[in-house]
C-alpha atoms as one frame of an Amber mdcrd trajectory, in Angstrom:
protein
  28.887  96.741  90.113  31.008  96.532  93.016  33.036  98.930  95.051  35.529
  98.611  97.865  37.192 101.000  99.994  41.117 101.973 100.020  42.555 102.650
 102.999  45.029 105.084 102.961  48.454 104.824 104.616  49.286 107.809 106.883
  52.092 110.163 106.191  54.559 109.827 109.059  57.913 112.641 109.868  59.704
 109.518 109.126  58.564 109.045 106.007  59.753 112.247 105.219  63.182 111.115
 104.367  61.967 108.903 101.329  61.218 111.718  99.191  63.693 112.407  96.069
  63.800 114.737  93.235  65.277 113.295  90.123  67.342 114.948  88.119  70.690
 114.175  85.623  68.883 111.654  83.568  71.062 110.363  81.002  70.528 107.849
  78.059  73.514 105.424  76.395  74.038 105.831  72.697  72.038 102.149  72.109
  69.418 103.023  74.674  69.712  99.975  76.727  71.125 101.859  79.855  69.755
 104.896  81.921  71.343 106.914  84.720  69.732 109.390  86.772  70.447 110.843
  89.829  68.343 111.279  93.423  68.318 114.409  95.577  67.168 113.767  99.560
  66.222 116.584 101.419  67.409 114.251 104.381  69.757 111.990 103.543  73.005
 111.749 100.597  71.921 111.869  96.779  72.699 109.391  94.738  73.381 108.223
  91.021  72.189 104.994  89.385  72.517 103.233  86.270  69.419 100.865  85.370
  69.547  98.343  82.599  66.288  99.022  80.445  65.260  95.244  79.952  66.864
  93.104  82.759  66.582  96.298  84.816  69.668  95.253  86.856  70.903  98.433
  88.644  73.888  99.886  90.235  74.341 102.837  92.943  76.733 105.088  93.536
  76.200 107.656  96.426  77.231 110.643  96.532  78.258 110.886  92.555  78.460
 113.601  90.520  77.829 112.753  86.970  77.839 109.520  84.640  79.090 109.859
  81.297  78.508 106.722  78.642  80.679 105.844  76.307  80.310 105.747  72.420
  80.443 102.143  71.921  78.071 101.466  74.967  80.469  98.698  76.580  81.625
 101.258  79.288  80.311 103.892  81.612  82.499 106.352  84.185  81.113 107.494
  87.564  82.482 110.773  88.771  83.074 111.478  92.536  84.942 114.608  93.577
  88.512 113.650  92.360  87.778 109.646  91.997  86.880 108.175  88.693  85.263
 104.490  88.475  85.418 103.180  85.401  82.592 100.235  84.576  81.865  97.866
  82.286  78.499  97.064  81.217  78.550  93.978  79.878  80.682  92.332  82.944
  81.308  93.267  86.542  84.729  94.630  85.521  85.401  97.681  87.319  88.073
 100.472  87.628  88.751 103.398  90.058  91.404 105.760  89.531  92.107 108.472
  92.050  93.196 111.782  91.725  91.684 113.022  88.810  90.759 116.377  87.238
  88.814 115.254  84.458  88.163 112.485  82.170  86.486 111.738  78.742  86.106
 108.967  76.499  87.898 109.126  73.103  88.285 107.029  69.677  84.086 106.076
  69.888  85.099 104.554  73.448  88.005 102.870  73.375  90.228 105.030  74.959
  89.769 106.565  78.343  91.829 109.908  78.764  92.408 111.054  82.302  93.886
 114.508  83.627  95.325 113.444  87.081  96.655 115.537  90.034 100.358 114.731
  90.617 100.827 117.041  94.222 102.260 120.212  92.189 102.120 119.001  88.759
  99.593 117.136  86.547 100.180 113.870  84.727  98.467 112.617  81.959  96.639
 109.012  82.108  95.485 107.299  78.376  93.884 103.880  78.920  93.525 101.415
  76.065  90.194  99.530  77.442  90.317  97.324  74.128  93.799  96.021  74.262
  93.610  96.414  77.990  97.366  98.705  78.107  97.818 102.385  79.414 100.125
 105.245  78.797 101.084 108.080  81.645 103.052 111.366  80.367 103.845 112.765
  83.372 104.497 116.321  84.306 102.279 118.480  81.988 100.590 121.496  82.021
  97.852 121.388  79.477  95.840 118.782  77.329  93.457 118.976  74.681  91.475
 116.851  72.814  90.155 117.296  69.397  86.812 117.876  68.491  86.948 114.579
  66.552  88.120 112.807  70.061  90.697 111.491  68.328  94.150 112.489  69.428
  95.322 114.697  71.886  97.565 118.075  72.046  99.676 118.050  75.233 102.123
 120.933  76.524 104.682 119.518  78.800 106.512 120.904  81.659 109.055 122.633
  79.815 106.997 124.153  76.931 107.208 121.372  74.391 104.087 121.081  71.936
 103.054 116.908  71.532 100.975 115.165  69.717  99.726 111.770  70.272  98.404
 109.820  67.679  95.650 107.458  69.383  95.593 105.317  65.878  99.595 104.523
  66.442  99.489 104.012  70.136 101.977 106.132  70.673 103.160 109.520  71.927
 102.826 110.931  68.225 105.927 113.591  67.552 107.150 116.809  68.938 105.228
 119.827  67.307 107.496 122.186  69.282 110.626 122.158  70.903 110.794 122.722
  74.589 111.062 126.986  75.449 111.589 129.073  78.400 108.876 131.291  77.585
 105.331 130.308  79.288 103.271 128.378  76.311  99.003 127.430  77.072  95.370
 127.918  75.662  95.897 125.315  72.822  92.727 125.764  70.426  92.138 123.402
  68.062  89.964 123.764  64.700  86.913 121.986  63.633  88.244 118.774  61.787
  90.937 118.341  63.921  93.941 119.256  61.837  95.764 122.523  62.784  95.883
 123.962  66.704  96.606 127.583  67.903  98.273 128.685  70.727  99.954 131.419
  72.848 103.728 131.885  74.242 104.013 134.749  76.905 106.619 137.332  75.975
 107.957 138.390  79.076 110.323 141.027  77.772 106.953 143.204  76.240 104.213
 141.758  79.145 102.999 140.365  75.802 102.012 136.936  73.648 103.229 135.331
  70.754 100.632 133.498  68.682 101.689 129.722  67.318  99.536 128.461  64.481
 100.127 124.847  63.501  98.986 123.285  60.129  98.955 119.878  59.167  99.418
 118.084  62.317  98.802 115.023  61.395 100.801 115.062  57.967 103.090 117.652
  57.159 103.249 120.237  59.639 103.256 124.058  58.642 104.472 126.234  61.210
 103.457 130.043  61.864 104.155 132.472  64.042 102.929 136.184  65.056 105.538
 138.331  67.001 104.723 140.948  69.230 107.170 143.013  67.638 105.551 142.749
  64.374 102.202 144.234  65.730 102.631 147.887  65.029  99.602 149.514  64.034
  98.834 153.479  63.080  97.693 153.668  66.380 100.733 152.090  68.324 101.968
 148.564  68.701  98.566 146.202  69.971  98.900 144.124  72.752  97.271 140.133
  72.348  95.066 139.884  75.870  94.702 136.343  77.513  91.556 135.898  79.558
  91.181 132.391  81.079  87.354 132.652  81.805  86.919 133.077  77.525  88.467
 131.770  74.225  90.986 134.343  73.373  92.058 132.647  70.099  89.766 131.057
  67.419  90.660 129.467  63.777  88.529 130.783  60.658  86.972 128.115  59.079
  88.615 128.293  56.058  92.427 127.445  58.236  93.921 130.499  56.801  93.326
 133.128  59.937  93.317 133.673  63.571  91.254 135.504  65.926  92.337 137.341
  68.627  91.804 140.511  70.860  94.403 142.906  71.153  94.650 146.054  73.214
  96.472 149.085  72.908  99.436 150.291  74.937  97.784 153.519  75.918  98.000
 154.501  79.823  95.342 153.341  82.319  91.749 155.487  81.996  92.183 157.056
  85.481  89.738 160.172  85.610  91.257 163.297  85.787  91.013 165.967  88.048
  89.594 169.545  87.599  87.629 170.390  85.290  85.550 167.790  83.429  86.199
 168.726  79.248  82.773 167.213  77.020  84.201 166.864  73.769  81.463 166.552
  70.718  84.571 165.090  69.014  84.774 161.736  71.362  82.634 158.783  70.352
  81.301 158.225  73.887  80.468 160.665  76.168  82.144 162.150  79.071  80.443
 159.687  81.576  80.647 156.317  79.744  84.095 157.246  78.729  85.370 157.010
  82.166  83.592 153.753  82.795  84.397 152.165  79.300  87.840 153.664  78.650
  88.743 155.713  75.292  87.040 153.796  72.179  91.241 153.054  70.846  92.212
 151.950  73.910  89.150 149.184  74.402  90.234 145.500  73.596  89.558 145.080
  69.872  88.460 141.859  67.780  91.904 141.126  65.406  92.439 139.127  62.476
């Protein structure tokens, strides 16, 4: 039996700077590339993608995240408002400025892309199979649906589109261009009908769109404002960016919503403070929470 010594190697300040924490790992649908990202306490982070058997590697400083795509041919580095788009079979490569945000549709063979055009937005679909792009410029909202299949678009003047990625096209017109303020497109679960609101400026209040049948036959509804008069007083939809206001039922035959009355603001009043057993909250909570009719209220 034999034994030898190991000599250690001593820790240096400069060696300080090699240390990294990694984090962001990431897996391609066919396993056979990784990405994963280094954090220095010293220097810039960094992203890589590693082939699992010929382990050739790329690096990207400074990235944010890598997203693969279904079909495992393509990859897309994110970098503040830059985009590089990478094959992984070849050492075809990509970058497009500008952008907001980007996602791979159709099982990866399209590439949408939400670009910032100075005081508008324009609206970037790349064909990476037949190697051809389409720009719709000048919109204010796109969503894809949840099948990543085709895409809802509002444009600058308040038309509804559709494009259809399986005709290559822009699709049709699902609703004619308005003055009134349309947004928050919701789609449902297999892809067929959207929801959306249109500001009515006249009562501070939204219409709600519900659209049927997009990709056939389109049926077309439509709750007023003026039609929302309850026992209580007319109800008021509320829009809240930071949450879904809108959702479809399962079943495509309803629409939730929160509405609100019309009832003044819940300013305190002065004087003497009035504890009625009749109120469903008490004195204290009601002047925090508001009155229990005037709180926003889950519709149908």
């Amino acid at each position: 039996m034999s034994s030898q010594n190991i000599v250690k190697s001593k820790l240096t300040s400069q060696d300080y700077g090699k240390w990294s924490t990694i984090t962001q790992e990431n897996i391609a649908p066919n396993g056979k590339w990784i990405s994963y990202k280094l954090v220095y306490d010293l220097k810039k982070d960094s992203m890589f993608v590693k082939n699992t058997s010929t382990m050739k590697q790329y690096c990207f400083p400074q990235a944010n995240s890598i997203v693969f795509s279904e079909n495992n041919q393509w990859f897309i580095v994110n970098q503040k408002k830059t985009v590089l788009l990478q094959n992984t079979s070849t050492d075809e490569h990509k970058r497009i400025d500008s952008v907001i945000k980007a996602d791979f549709i159709v099982d990866g063979k399209f590439l949408v892309l939400l670009l910032d055009s100075i005081q508008t937005q324009d609206l970037l679909i790349l064909d990476l199979k037949n190697k051809s792009d389409y720009k719709i410029r000048n919109i204010k909202e796109a969503v894809i649906s949840p099948d990543k299949k085709n895409i809802v678009y509002i444009t600058h003047n308040n038309a509804i589109h559709l494009f259809v990625t399986s005709k290559g096209n822009t699709g049709r017109t699902l609703l004619e261009p308005a003055s009134a303020t349309r947004k928050n497109i919701i789609w449902n679960d297999e892809g067929t009908a959207i929801t959306l609101l249109e500001e009515d400026l006249l009562n501070t209040d939204y219409k709600i769109y519900f659209i049927k049948g997009i990709l056939g036959k389109e049926e077309i509804h439509c709750l007023n404002p003026i039609n929302r008069q309850t026992s209580t007083g007319r109800q008021k939809v509320l829009y809240n960016p930071s949450f879904t206001p809108l959702q479809i039922a399962p079943d495509d035959k309803r629409i939730f919503f929160y509405t609100a009355s019309d009832e003044e603001s819940r300013e305190p009043k002065q004087g003497v403070e009035v504890w009625n057993t009749a109120n469903k909250l008490e004195y204290q909570r009601e002047l925090v929470e508001g009155k229990s009719n005037s709180r926003p209220k889950l519709t149908v």
